[in-house]
CSV table of N, CA and C in Angstrom, one decimal:
chain,number,residue,atom,x,y,z
A,142,MET,N,-5.9,-14.4,10.1
A,142,MET,CA,-5.6,-13.5,9.0
A,142,MET,C,-4.5,-14.0,8.2
A,143,ALA,N,-4.5,-13.6,6.9
A,143,ALA,CA,-3.5,-14.0,6.0
A,143,ALA,C,-2.1,-13.4,6.5
A,144,ALA,N,-1.0,-14.0,6.0
A,144,ALA,CA,0.3,-13.5,6.4
A,144,ALA,C,0.7,-12.2,5.7
A,145,VAL,N,0.1,-11.1,6.0
A,145,VAL,CA,0.4,-9.8,5.4
A,145,VAL,C,0.9,-9.0,6.5
A,146,THR,N,2.1,-8.4,6.3
A,146,THR,CA,2.7,-7.5,7.2
A,146,THR,C,2.3,-6.1,6.8
A,147,ILE,N,1.8,-5.3,7.8
A,147,ILE,CA,1.3,-3.9,7.5
A,147,ILE,C,2.0,-3.0,8.4
A,148,ARG,N,2.6,-1.9,7.9
A,148,ARG,CA,3.2,-0.8,8.6
A,148,ARG,C,2.6,0.5,8.2
A,149,ILE,N,2.2,1.3,9.1
A,149,ILE,CA,1.6,2.6,8.8
A,149,ILE,C,2.5,3.8,9.3
A,150,MET,N,2.6,4.7,8.4
A,150,MET,CA,3.3,6.0,8.7
A,150,MET,C,2.3,7.1,8.6
A,151,LYS,N,2.1,7.9,9.6
A,151,LYS,CA,1.2,9.0,9.5
A,151,LYS,C,1.8,10.2,8.8
A,152,THR,N,3.2,10.3,8.8
A,152,THR,CA,3.9,11.2,8.0
A,152,THR,C,5.1,10.5,7.4
A,153,VAL,N,5.6,10.9,6.3
A,153,VAL,CA,6.7,10.2,5.6
A,153,VAL,C,7.8,11.1,5.4
A,154,SER,N,9.0,10.7,5.9
A,154,SER,CA,10.2,11.6,5.8
A,154,SER,C,10.6,11.7,4.3
A,155,THR,N,11.4,12.8,4.1
A,155,THR,CA,11.8,13.1,2.7
A,155,THR,C,12.7,11.9,2.2
A,156,GLY,N,13.6,11.4,3.0
A,156,GLY,CA,14.4,10.3,2.5
A,156,GLY,C,13.6,9.0,2.2
A,157,THR,N,12.6,8.8,3.0
A,157,THR,CA,11.7,7.6,2.7
A,157,THR,C,10.9,7.8,1.4
A,158,LYS,N,10.5,9.0,1.2
A,158,LYS,CA,9.8,9.3,0.0
A,158,LYS,C,10.7,9.1,-1.2
A,159,GLN,N,11.9,9.5,-1.1
A,159,GLN,CA,12.9,9.3,-2.2
A,159,GLN,C,13.1,7.8,-2.5
A,160,ILE,N,13.2,7.0,-1.5
A,160,ILE,CA,13.4,5.6,-1.6
A,160,ILE,C,12.2,5.0,-2.4
A,161,ILE,N,11.0,5.4,-1.9
A,161,ILE,CA,9.8,4.9,-2.5
A,161,ILE,C,9.6,5.3,-4.0
A,162,MET,N,9.9,6.6,-4.2
A,162,MET,CA,9.8,7.1,-5.6
A,162,MET,C,10.8,6.4,-6.6
A,163,ARG,N,11.9,6.0,-6.1
A,163,ARG,CA,12.8,5.2,-7.0
A,163,ARG,C,12.3,3.8,-7.3
A,164,ARG,N,11.5,3.3,-6.4
A,164,ARG,CA,11.1,1.9,-6.6
A,164,ARG,C,9.6,1.8,-7.0
A,165,ALA,N,8.9,2.8,-7.0
A,165,ALA,CA,7.4,2.8,-7.2
A,165,ALA,C,7.0,2.8,-8.6
A,166,ARG,N,5.9,2.1,-8.9
A,166,ARG,CA,5.3,2.1,-10.2
A,166,ARG,C,4.0,2.9,-10.1
A,167,MET,N,4.2,4.2,-10.1
A,167,MET,CA,3.1,5.1,-10.0
A,167,MET,C,3.5,6.5,-10.6
A,168,GLU,N,2.7,6.9,-11.5
A,168,GLU,CA,2.9,8.2,-12.1
A,168,GLU,C,2.4,9.3,-11.1
A,169,ASN,N,3.0,10.5,-11.2
A,169,ASN,CA,2.6,11.6,-10.4
A,169,ASN,C,2.8,11.4,-8.9
A,170,LEU,N,3.7,10.5,-8.6
A,170,LEU,CA,4.0,10.2,-7.2
A,170,LEU,C,4.5,11.4,-6.4
A,171,PRO,N,5.4,12.3,-6.9
A,171,PRO,CA,5.8,13.4,-6.1
A,171,PRO,C,4.6,14.3,-5.8
A,172,VAL,N,3.6,14.5,-6.7
A,172,VAL,CA,2.4,15.3,-6.4
A,172,VAL,C,1.6,14.7,-5.4
A,173,LEU,N,1.4,13.3,-5.5
A,173,LEU,CA,0.6,12.6,-4.6
A,173,LEU,C,1.1,12.7,-3.2
A,174,PHE,N,2.5,12.7,-3.0
A,174,PHE,CA,3.1,12.8,-1.7
A,174,PHE,C,2.9,14.2,-1.2
A,175,GLU,N,2.8,15.2,-2.0
A,175,GLU,CA,2.5,16.6,-1.5
A,175,GLU,C,1.1,16.7,-1.0
A,176,GLU,N,0.2,16.0,-1.6
A,176,GLU,CA,-1.2,16.1,-1.3
A,176,GLU,C,-1.6,15.2,-0.2
A,177,ASN,N,-0.9,14.1,0.1
A,177,ASN,CA,-1.2,13.1,1.1
A,177,ASN,C,-0.1,12.9,2.1
A,178,SER,N,-0.4,12.8,3.4
A,178,SER,CA,0.7,12.6,4.4
A,178,SER,C,0.9,11.2,4.9
A,179,ALA,N,-0.1,10.4,4.8
A,179,ALA,CA,-0.1,9.0,5.5
A,179,ALA,C,0.2,8.0,4.4
A,180,LEU,N,0.9,6.9,4.8
A,180,LEU,CA,1.3,5.8,3.9
A,180,LEU,C,1.3,4.5,4.7
A,181,ALA,N,0.6,3.5,4.2
A,181,ALA,CA,0.7,2.2,4.7
A,181,ALA,C,1.4,1.3,3.7
A,182,LEU,N,2.3,0.5,4.2
A,182,LEU,CA,3.1,-0.5,3.4
A,182,LEU,C,2.6,-1.9,3.8
A,183,LEU,N,2.3,-2.7,2.8
A,183,LEU,CA,1.9,-4.1,3.0
A,183,LEU,C,2.8,-5.0,2.3
A,184,ASN,N,3.2,-6.1,2.9
A,184,ASN,CA,4.0,-7.1,2.3
A,184,ASN,C,3.4,-8.5,2.5
A,185,GLY,N,3.3,-9.2,1.5
A,185,GLY,CA,2.7,-10.6,1.6
A,185,GLY,C,2.7,-11.2,0.3
A,186,ASN,N,1.9,-12.3,0.1
A,186,ASN,CA,1.9,-13.0,-1.2
A,186,ASN,C,1.1,-12.1,-2.2
A,187,VAL,N,1.3,-12.4,-3.5
A,187,VAL,CA,0.7,-11.6,-4.6
A,187,VAL,C,-0.8,-11.6,-4.5
A,188,THR,N,-1.4,-12.8,-4.2
A,188,THR,CA,-2.8,-12.9,-4.2
A,188,THR,C,-3.4,-12.0,-3.1
A,189,ASP,N,-2.8,-12.0,-1.9
A,189,ASP,CA,-3.3,-11.2,-0.8
A,189,ASP,C,-3.1,-9.7,-1.1
A,190,LEU,N,-2.0,-9.3,-1.7
A,190,LEU,CA,-1.7,-7.9,-2.0
A,190,LEU,C,-2.6,-7.4,-3.0
A,191,ILE,N,-2.9,-8.1,-4.1
A,191,ILE,CA,-3.9,-7.7,-5.1
A,191,ILE,C,-5.3,-7.5,-4.5
A,192,TYR,N,-5.7,-8.5,-3.7
A,192,TYR,CA,-7.0,-8.4,-3.0
A,192,TYR,C,-7.0,-7.2,-2.0
A,193,ALA,N,-5.9,-7.0,-1.3
A,193,ALA,CA,-5.9,-5.9,-0.4
A,193,ALA,C,-6.0,-4.6,-1.1
A,194,SER,N,-5.4,-4.5,-2.3
A,194,SER,CA,-5.5,-3.3,-3.1
A,194,SER,C,-6.9,-3.0,-3.5
A,195,ASP,N,-7.6,-4.0,-3.9
A,195,ASP,CA,-9.0,-3.8,-4.2
A,195,ASP,C,-9.9,-3.4,-3.0
A,196,VAL,N,-9.6,-4.0,-1.9
A,196,VAL,CA,-10.4,-3.7,-0.7
A,196,VAL,C,-10.1,-2.3,-0.2
A,197,ALA,N,-8.8,-1.9,-0.3
A,197,ALA,CA,-8.4,-0.5,0.2
A,197,ALA,C,-9.1,0.6,-0.7
A,198,GLN,N,-9.1,0.4,-2.0
A,198,GLN,CA,-9.6,1.4,-2.9
A,198,GLN,C,-11.2,1.4,-2.8
A,199,LYS,N,-11.8,0.4,-2.4
A,199,LYS,CA,-13.3,0.4,-2.3
A,199,LYS,C,-13.7,0.9,-0.9
A,200,ALA,N,-12.7,0.9,0.1
A,200,ALA,CA,-13.1,1.3,1.4
A,200,ALA,C,-12.9,2.8,1.7
A,201,SER,N,-12.0,3.4,1.0
A,201,SER,CA,-11.7,4.8,1.3
A,201,SER,C,-11.0,5.5,0.1
A,202,ALA,N,-10.9,6.8,0.2
A,202,ALA,CA,-10.2,7.6,-0.9
A,202,ALA,C,-8.7,7.5,-0.7
A,203,VAL,N,-8.1,6.5,-1.2
A,203,VAL,CA,-6.7,6.3,-1.2
A,203,VAL,C,-6.1,6.0,-2.6
A,204,GLN,N,-4.8,6.2,-2.7
A,204,GLN,CA,-4.1,5.8,-3.9
A,204,GLN,C,-3.3,4.6,-3.6
A,205,VAL,N,-3.4,3.6,-4.4
A,205,VAL,CA,-2.7,2.3,-4.1
A,205,VAL,C,-1.7,2.1,-5.3
A,206,PHE,N,-0.5,1.7,-5.0
A,206,PHE,CA,0.5,1.4,-6.0
A,206,PHE,C,1.5,0.4,-5.5
A,207,GLU,N,2.2,-0.2,-6.4
A,207,GLU,CA,3.2,-1.2,-6.0
A,207,GLU,C,4.6,-0.6,-5.9
A,208,ILE,N,5.4,-1.2,-5.0
A,208,ILE,CA,6.8,-0.9,-4.9
A,208,ILE,C,7.6,-2.1,-5.2
A,209,SER,N,8.5,-1.9,-6.2
A,209,SER,CA,9.3,-3.1,-6.6
A,209,SER,C,10.5,-3.3,-5.7
A,210,GLY,N,10.8,-4.6,-5.6
A,210,GLY,CA,12.0,-5.0,-4.8
A,210,GLY,C,13.2,-5.2,-5.8
A,211,ASN,N,14.1,-6.1,-5.5
A,211,ASN,CA,15.2,-6.3,-6.3
A,211,ASN,C,14.9,-6.9,-7.6
A,212,CYS,N,13.8,-7.6,-7.7
A,212,CYS,CA,13.4,-8.3,-8.9
A,212,CYS,C,12.1,-7.6,-9.4
A,213,PRO,N,12.2,-6.7,-10.4
A,213,PRO,CA,11.1,-5.8,-10.7
A,213,PRO,C,9.8,-6.6,-11.2
A,214,GLN,N,10.0,-7.8,-11.7
A,214,GLN,CA,8.8,-8.5,-12.3
A,214,GLN,C,7.9,-9.0,-11.2
A,215,HIS,N,8.3,-9.0,-9.9
A,215,HIS,CA,7.5,-9.5,-8.8
A,215,HIS,C,6.9,-8.4,-8.0
A,216,LEU,N,5.7,-8.6,-7.6
A,216,LEU,CA,5.0,-7.6,-6.7
A,216,LEU,C,5.5,-7.9,-5.3
A,217,THR,N,6.2,-7.0,-4.7
A,217,THR,CA,6.8,-7.3,-3.4
A,217,THR,C,6.2,-6.5,-2.3
A,218,CYS,N,5.7,-5.3,-2.6
A,218,CYS,CA,5.2,-4.4,-1.6
A,218,CYS,C,4.0,-3.6,-2.1
A,219,LEU,N,3.0,-3.4,-1.4
A,219,LEU,CA,1.9,-2.6,-1.8
A,219,LEU,C,1.9,-1.3,-0.9
A,220,ALA,N,1.7,-0.2,-1.5
A,220,ALA,CA,1.6,1.1,-0.8
A,220,ALA,C,0.2,1.6,-0.9
A,221,VAL,N,-0.3,2.1,0.3
A,221,VAL,CA,-1.6,2.8,0.3
A,221,VAL,C,-1.4,4.2,0.8
A,222,LEU,N,-1.7,5.2,0.0
A,222,LEU,CA,-1.3,6.6,0.3
A,222,LEU,C,-2.6,7.4,0.4
A,223,GLY,N,-2.7,8.3,1.4
A,223,GLY,CA,-3.9,9.1,1.5
A,223,GLY,C,-3.7,10.0,2.8
A,224,ASP,N,-4.8,10.6,3.1
A,224,ASP,CA,-4.8,11.3,4.4
A,224,ASP,C,-4.9,10.3,5.5
A,225,PRO,N,-4.4,10.6,6.7
A,225,PRO,CA,-4.4,9.6,7.8
A,225,PRO,C,-5.7,8.9,8.1
A,226,ALA,N,-6.8,9.5,8.0
A,226,ALA,CA,-8.1,8.9,8.3
A,226,ALA,C,-8.4,7.9,7.2
A,227,ALA,N,-8.1,8.3,5.9
A,227,ALA,CA,-8.4,7.4,4.8
A,227,ALA,C,-7.5,6.1,4.8
A,228,VAL,N,-6.3,6.3,5.2
A,228,VAL,CA,-5.3,5.2,5.2
A,228,VAL,C,-5.8,4.3,6.4
A,229,ASP,N,-6.1,4.8,7.5
A,229,ASP,CA,-6.6,4.0,8.7
A,229,ASP,C,-7.8,3.2,8.3
A,230,GLU,N,-8.7,3.9,7.6
A,230,GLU,CA,-10.0,3.2,7.2
A,230,GLU,C,-9.7,2.0,6.2
A,231,ALA,N,-8.8,2.3,5.2
A,231,ALA,CA,-8.4,1.3,4.3
A,231,ALA,C,-7.7,0.1,4.9
A,232,VAL,N,-6.8,0.4,5.8
A,232,VAL,CA,-6.1,-0.7,6.6
A,232,VAL,C,-7.1,-1.5,7.4
A,233,LYS,N,-8.0,-0.8,8.1
A,233,LYS,CA,-9.0,-1.6,8.9
A,233,LYS,C,-9.8,-2.5,8.0
A,234,ALA,N,-10.2,-2.0,6.9
A,234,ALA,CA,-11.0,-2.9,5.9
A,234,ALA,C,-10.2,-4.1,5.5
A,235,ILE,N,-8.9,-3.8,5.2
A,235,ILE,CA,-8.1,-4.9,4.7
A,235,ILE,C,-7.9,-6.0,5.8
A,236,LYS,N,-7.7,-5.5,7.0
A,236,LYS,CA,-7.5,-6.5,8.1
A,236,LYS,C,-8.8,-7.3,8.3
A,237,ILE,N,-10.0,-6.7,8.3
A,237,ILE,CA,-11.2,-7.4,8.4
A,237,ILE,C,-11.4,-8.4,7.3
A,238,LYS,N,-11.2,-7.9,6.1
A,238,LYS,CA,-11.5,-8.8,4.9
A,238,LYS,C,-10.5,-10.0,4.9
A,239,LEU,N,-9.2,-9.7,5.2
A,239,LEU,CA,-8.3,-10.8,5.2
A,239,LEU,C,-8.5,-11.8,6.3
A,240,SER,N,-9.0,-11.3,7.4
A,240,SER,CA,-9.2,-12.3,8.6
A,240,SER,C,-10.5,-13.1,8.3
A,241,ALA,N,-11.4,-12.6,7.5
A,241,ALA,CA,-12.7,-13.3,7.2
A,241,ALA,C,-12.5,-14.3,6.1
A,242,GLU,N,-11.5,-14.2,5.3
A,242,GLU,CA,-11.3,-15.2,4.2
A,242,GLU,C,-10.9,-16.5,4.8
A,243,VAL,N,-11.4,-17.5,4.2
A,243,VAL,CA,-11.1,-18.9,4.6
A,243,VAL,C,-10.6,-19.6,3.4
A,244,GLU,N,-9.5,-20.3,3.6
A,244,GLU,CA,-8.9,-21.1,2.5
A,244,GLU,C,-9.7,-22.4,2.4
A,245,LEU,N,-10.0,-22.8,1.2
A,245,LEU,CA,-10.8,-24.1,1.0
A,245,LEU,C,-9.8,-25.2,0.6
């Protein structure tokens, strides 16, 4: 599998939501956090994160957005937000797809 670190939270604390909202590039994020409880965070290279975003959105009903780090022009972290089952399904699909990819 590609070198992508994945962390899943079934519920997100208020403080963590505030950190994410300050750094996220996503409109309506407060509303989305009210409607969805689970969040997966992915960290890796840009190519893998963009690919993972596409896989996640095709696999289940999740919202995907980026979280900026210290240098806003770089994609540093991908967030996958949805209900717990949808986030689990998206992460499972990402793991399968990334492990199946072969570098030429």
